Amino acid sequence: MNRLKVILPLLVVLLMVGCIRETTLTPYELPDLVKSYIRKVECFDNENALLVASDEGVMLLYGEEQVLYDANIYDELFKVEWSEAEVLYSQSNEIFWIIYDSTFIQMGKNTYDVHYDNTQFFAATQSYFAYALSNEGNLMRLGYWKEFWDQNSGSFYSDYYIGIYEYLGNNNNTWREYQTDITVNSKFLANPNFTVVANGDIILHTNPGYIITAYDDQGATADSVSRSGQGFKFRTATRPHLAASGNLYGMLYQPALLTPVTSMLSVGLTEDPVVEHVFEENCPFPMEHQGAVKLLDWKGDVVRFYVRQYTNSLSSNTDVIGHILEYDLLNDACSITSLSSGELLKWSESIVDVDILGAIVYIGTRDGLLIYDLETDEIDSYLLNLLELKLDQ
Amino acid sequence: MRAVLVILFLLGLSGVSSGQEADDDPSLYFFNPSELRSSIRHEMGMSVGTHWTKSPMRDVYTSVVDGVAYPEPVFSRAIGIISATYEPRLRLIEYKSDASISLDIPLTLSFSLVDVLSGSRYKYSAEPLTEQELASNIFSKERDGIVGICHVEAGALLSVNLGQGATIENTKTVGWTLSAGYNFVRGPLLMNFFEDYDKADYKSYLGWGTPVARVGIHADKIVVYYMLGITPTRVNYQTGSTFDVQTELTNTYNRLSLSFRIGR
């Protein structure tokens, strides 16, 4: 009993003191720029990164870490025409690239750099460019550096020589040029769309296609792959994507509000012919839709698109504000998930841009950024949701 | 788990082996529903001004200064002015007449002030923010008065009892009780007593549970209990008004009470 008289209070004290947990609520910069007109939403699902551009600036998200750029301070952001800007992101250096006309903006956690490209390119092809990031996150550009017409060929067409350009971004020289003897015929002249794959090879989704395994000042080492069949009609495929299955995918053109895509192209990396997968043949499209207006992401051979819903407040069904089209290109299986309207968003008219990160659809509207949870089918204000999320810290 | 370890530890100290069979050792007696009267002890208790509890952090109150959001913890708090308890205590295992293990179920009704507060003691309003308020840079709302009055509690505690009160046969003057378990709080019972709040907004603030430990000292028919929350959370935060770093202890429970045995 005496032992207990000593041990009991001791045990109580130990229990009281030893069980205190600790948590910290950290002040954070409030991204109130997402309350204004949203101009662009770009999610990078595999990298868990997000860029949102509004009239007030740009918000970058790295997981839950946010970085804000106020356009009143970084005034070049006011000049970007976001509907025409291309956004690239590399996880290796956590830098976002915004490419608009001849303006290049690098944005990251501690990086903000603007460069205006004054380089004179070969005049006849100066608008035929394509951009992608290397595995190290450096910006690369493919274009044409020379046109050659062989007067003895009996052809009207020229050969255009592909140049590989690495971004330098200094005041004297924007690009380092690597001239190659890889050519496309002027009959197929188009943007030399390309992607850089994990082993560093550059895959050109042109006609013919090329797999560039090495390049230097002396030229490039590349394998040429002929492309024919249905895909022979195209001169290049935009947004090329090489899946682990070995299939190379792309689109006939970049989808947009007034020019939705209706199909995807697929071909084995070193095979022929190109196959066209027409959405209408496999997808249960709803009645009032405007087509697939944005490619959202890739998961292997499965691609997701945002399908815009045609609605207006006077005559249309107001239960749906849009759709997510999911197409398995290996099996030609397609499904469409409709996004339900809510108090915060009743019609699709005010939607400016949409992208998806995991199960969350980020919806940029004229009135601010909304989030749509695909698991609960609920729409919430991004800012309100953020204020609630802080509880979980 | 922690409670079980404590019980086993104390069993070891008092020389009772949990593996013993009642048939092998007549000094061990297990709870038998047919002999309920001798296996239950009833107590009535009360406390005046020595009873208060805070819920775990339920939300954040956000003040925004120069574009920076300063979140503070939001929690429910009940201050018991007068609290009354009825507590049946079921002796599950008795060891001779000296010691027992019991399941105690304290049921409390308290005349109390129940409120939902932030760390800086803002009266947090759970009314949802609207887009319009957000557009006007309103990120948290405040109330004018307290949320309501009166609350109830129900606990389930596993106790080790020694000496007085341990068994019905024990005649010692002094005894000890050490308990561990879980205590549920529900309140306020009268919500719109002062202001007209929408009860649905406060749904997630009206009830919570917390692990507790209790020490009791028995002197004849009287027991003095002190019950304490054993998993408090210290929340560090910075206020938007003074920018000072503050600390708030949430998920707490404190009660000093006096109980009387009813019957034997």
mmCIF file of N, CA and C in Angstrom, chain B residues 7-8 11 16-40 89-97 99-103 158 166-169:
data_model
loop_
_atom_site.group_PDB
_atom_site.id
_atom_site.type_symbol
_atom_site.label_atom_id
_atom_site.label_comp_id
_atom_site.label_asym_id
_atom_site.label_seq_id
_atom_site.Cartn_x
_atom_site.Cartn_y
_atom_site.Cartn_z
ATOM 1 N N ILE B 7 -3.898 0.020 -15.700
ATOM 2 C CA ILE B 7 -4.639 -0.958 -14.909
ATOM 3 C C ILE B 7 -3.788 -2.199 -14.654
ATOM 4 N N LEU B 8 -3.154 -2.700 -15.714
ATOM 5 C CA LEU B 8 -2.324 -3.892 -15.566
ATOM 6 C C LEU B 8 -1.174 -3.643 -14.603
ATOM 7 N N LEU B 11 -2.528 -3.665 -11.155
ATOM 8 C CA LEU B 11 -2.866 -5.032 -10.755
ATOM 9 C C LEU B 11 -1.615 -5.761 -10.272
ATOM 10 N N VAL B 16 -2.467 -8.838 -7.709
ATOM 11 C CA VAL B 16 -3.522 -9.593 -8.359
ATOM 12 C C VAL B 16 -3.046 -9.985 -9.746
ATOM 13 N N SER B 17 -3.142 -11.239 -10.053
ATOM 14 C CA SER B 17 -2.781 -11.669 -11.395
ATOM 15 C C SER B 17 -4.030 -11.719 -12.239
ATOM 16 N N SER B 18 -3.997 -11.070 -13.394
ATOM 17 C CA SER B 18 -5.176 -11.069 -14.258
ATOM 18 C C SER B 18 -5.447 -12.442 -14.849
ATOM 19 N N GLY B 19 -4.486 -13.327 -14.755
ATOM 20 C CA GLY B 19 -4.682 -14.655 -15.330
ATOM 21 C C GLY B 19 -5.307 -15.636 -14.349
ATOM 22 N N GLN B 20 -5.524 -15.220 -13.124
ATOM 23 C CA GLN B 20 -6.052 -16.152 -12.130
ATOM 24 C C GLN B 20 -7.505 -16.500 -12.393
ATOM 25 N N GLU B 21 -7.865 -17.707 -12.164
ATOM 26 C CA GLU B 21 -9.250 -18.126 -12.306
ATOM 27 C C GLU B 21 -9.952 -17.981 -10.952
ATOM 28 N N ALA B 22 -11.205 -17.599 -10.992
ATOM 29 C CA ALA B 22 -11.946 -17.428 -9.749
ATOM 30 C C ALA B 22 -12.076 -18.734 -8.974
ATOM 31 N N ASP B 23 -12.232 -19.834 -9.756
ATOM 32 C CA ASP B 23 -12.408 -21.118 -9.089
ATOM 33 C C ASP B 23 -11.140 -21.548 -8.351
ATOM 34 N N ASP B 24 -9.979 -21.174 -8.942
ATOM 35 C CA ASP B 24 -8.704 -21.564 -8.324
ATOM 36 C C ASP B 24 -8.418 -20.750 -7.069
ATOM 37 N N ASP B 25 -8.846 -19.503 -7.105
ATOM 38 C CA ASP B 25 -8.515 -18.613 -5.997
ATOM 39 C C ASP B 25 -9.790 -17.948 -5.489
ATOM 40 N N PRO B 26 -10.312 -18.374 -4.381
ATOM 41 C CA PRO B 26 -11.572 -17.827 -3.872
ATOM 42 C C PRO B 26 -11.467 -16.363 -3.469
ATOM 43 N N SER B 27 -10.243 -15.829 -3.422
ATOM 44 C CA SER B 27 -10.111 -14.419 -3.070
ATOM 45 C C SER B 27 -10.490 -13.509 -4.242
ATOM 46 N N LEU B 28 -10.627 -14.064 -5.428
ATOM 47 C CA LEU B 28 -11.034 -13.261 -6.595
ATOM 48 C C LEU B 28 -12.519 -13.423 -6.827
ATOM 49 N N TYR B 29 -13.185 -12.323 -7.065
ATOM 50 C CA TYR B 29 -14.622 -12.370 -7.295
ATOM 51 C C TYR B 29 -14.944 -11.550 -8.543
ATOM 52 N N PHE B 30 -15.663 -12.185 -9.462
ATOM 53 C CA PHE B 30 -16.005 -11.499 -10.704
ATOM 54 C C PHE B 30 -17.442 -11.003 -10.656
ATOM 55 N N PHE B 31 -17.686 -9.970 -11.417
ATOM 56 C CA PHE B 31 -19.002 -9.338 -11.483
ATOM 57 C C PHE B 31 -20.082 -10.359 -11.856
ATOM 58 N N ASN B 32 -21.156 -10.383 -11.087
ATOM 59 C CA ASN B 32 -22.247 -11.297 -11.345
ATOM 60 C C ASN B 32 -23.559 -10.498 -11.374
ATOM 61 N N PRO B 33 -24.245 -10.462 -12.523
ATOM 62 C CA PRO B 33 -25.468 -9.642 -12.641
ATOM 63 C C PRO B 33 -26.552 -10.025 -11.651
ATOM 64 N N SER B 34 -26.541 -11.276 -11.220
ATOM 65 C CA SER B 34 -27.596 -11.696 -10.291
ATOM 66 C C SER B 34 -27.355 -11.150 -8.878
ATOM 67 N N GLU B 35 -26.139 -10.680 -8.634
ATOM 68 C CA GLU B 35 -25.847 -10.070 -7.321
ATOM 69 C C GLU B 35 -25.465 -8.606 -7.510
ATOM 70 N N LEU B 36 -26.368 -7.936 -8.193
ATOM 71 C CA LEU B 36 -26.087 -6.570 -8.606
ATOM 72 C C LEU B 36 -25.918 -5.616 -7.431
ATOM 73 N N ARG B 37 -26.679 -5.820 -6.420
ATOM 74 C CA ARG B 37 -26.687 -4.864 -5.295
ATOM 75 C C ARG B 37 -25.324 -4.754 -4.629
ATOM 76 N N SER B 38 -24.657 -5.897 -4.515
ATOM 77 C CA SER B 38 -23.353 -5.847 -3.849
ATOM 78 C C SER B 38 -22.229 -5.485 -4.816
ATOM 79 N N SER B 39 -22.537 -5.436 -6.127
ATOM 80 C CA SER B 39 -21.495 -5.148 -7.100
ATOM 81 C C SER B 39 -21.549 -3.724 -7.634
ATOM 82 N N ILE B 40 -22.557 -2.998 -7.243
ATOM 83 C CA ILE B 40 -22.653 -1.609 -7.724
ATOM 84 C C ILE B 40 -22.572 -0.652 -6.547
ATOM 85 N N ARG B 89 -21.053 2.714 -10.216
ATOM 86 C CA ARG B 89 -19.712 2.131 -10.363
ATOM 87 C C ARG B 89 -19.847 0.606 -10.247
ATOM 88 N N LEU B 90 -19.606 -0.061 -11.338
ATOM 89 C CA LEU B 90 -19.774 -1.514 -11.386
ATOM 90 C C LEU B 90 -18.439 -2.189 -11.097
ATOM 91 N N ARG B 91 -18.401 -2.940 -10.001
ATOM 92 C CA ARG B 91 -17.145 -3.635 -9.666
ATOM 93 C C ARG B 91 -17.037 -4.880 -10.546
ATOM 94 N N LEU B 92 -16.083 -4.878 -11.437
ATOM 95 C CA LEU B 92 -15.931 -5.991 -12.377
ATOM 96 C C LEU B 92 -15.152 -7.139 -11.748
ATOM 97 N N ILE B 93 -14.081 -6.796 -11.020
ATOM 98 C CA ILE B 93 -13.255 -7.803 -10.355
ATOM 99 C C ILE B 93 -12.967 -7.306 -8.933
ATOM 100 N N GLU B 94 -13.155 -8.156 -7.986
ATOM 101 C CA GLU B 94 -12.823 -7.791 -6.606
ATOM 102 C C GLU B 94 -11.746 -8.738 -6.097
ATOM 103 N N TYR B 95 -10.830 -8.195 -5.342
ATOM 104 C CA TYR B 95 -9.762 -9.000 -4.759
ATOM 105 C C TYR B 95 -9.886 -8.918 -3.245
ATOM 106 N N LYS B 96 -10.272 -10.037 -2.692
ATOM 107 C CA LYS B 96 -10.587 -10.081 -1.263
ATOM 108 C C LYS B 96 -11.514 -8.913 -0.945
ATOM 109 N N SER B 97 -11.270 -8.221 0.145
ATOM 110 C CA SER B 97 -12.103 -7.044 0.434
ATOM 111 C C SER B 97 -11.303 -5.769 0.255
ATOM 112 N N ALA B 99 -9.350 -4.643 -2.721
ATOM 113 C CA ALA B 99 -9.142 -3.943 -3.996
ATOM 114 C C ALA B 99 -10.178 -4.396 -5.016
ATOM 115 N N SER B 100 -10.398 -3.540 -5.982
ATOM 116 C CA SER B 100 -11.316 -3.914 -7.059
ATOM 117 C C SER B 100 -11.006 -3.113 -8.302
ATOM 118 N N ILE B 101 -11.507 -3.665 -9.393
ATOM 119 C CA ILE B 101 -11.491 -2.931 -10.662
ATOM 120 C C ILE B 101 -12.937 -2.687 -11.028
ATOM 121 N N SER B 102 -13.239 -1.426 -11.327
ATOM 122 C CA SER B 102 -14.636 -1.106 -11.605
ATOM 123 C C SER B 102 -14.789 -0.313 -12.888
ATOM 124 N N LEU B 103 -15.987 -0.434 -13.436
ATOM 125 C CA LEU B 103 -16.361 0.395 -14.572
ATOM 126 C C LEU B 103 -17.262 1.497 -14.041
ATOM 127 N N LEU B 158 -12.423 3.133 -16.425
ATOM 128 C CA LEU B 158 -12.004 1.894 -15.804
ATOM 129 C C LEU B 158 -11.143 2.278 -14.595
ATOM 130 N N ALA B 166 -13.471 0.108 -2.105
ATOM 131 C CA ALA B 166 -13.038 -0.877 -3.108
ATOM 132 C C ALA B 166 -14.036 -2.012 -3.218
ATOM 133 N N THR B 167 -14.515 -2.480 -2.079
ATOM 134 C CA THR B 167 -15.530 -3.545 -2.068
ATOM 135 C C THR B 167 -16.580 -3.185 -1.035
ATOM 136 N N ILE B 168 -17.658 -3.907 -1.081
ATOM 137 C CA ILE B 168 -18.751 -3.589 -0.147
ATOM 138 C C ILE B 168 -18.370 -3.953 1.287
ATOM 139 N N GLU B 169 -17.416 -4.913 1.398
ATOM 140 C CA GLU B 169 -17.028 -5.369 2.747
ATOM 141 C C GLU B 169 -15.960 -4.491 3.373
#
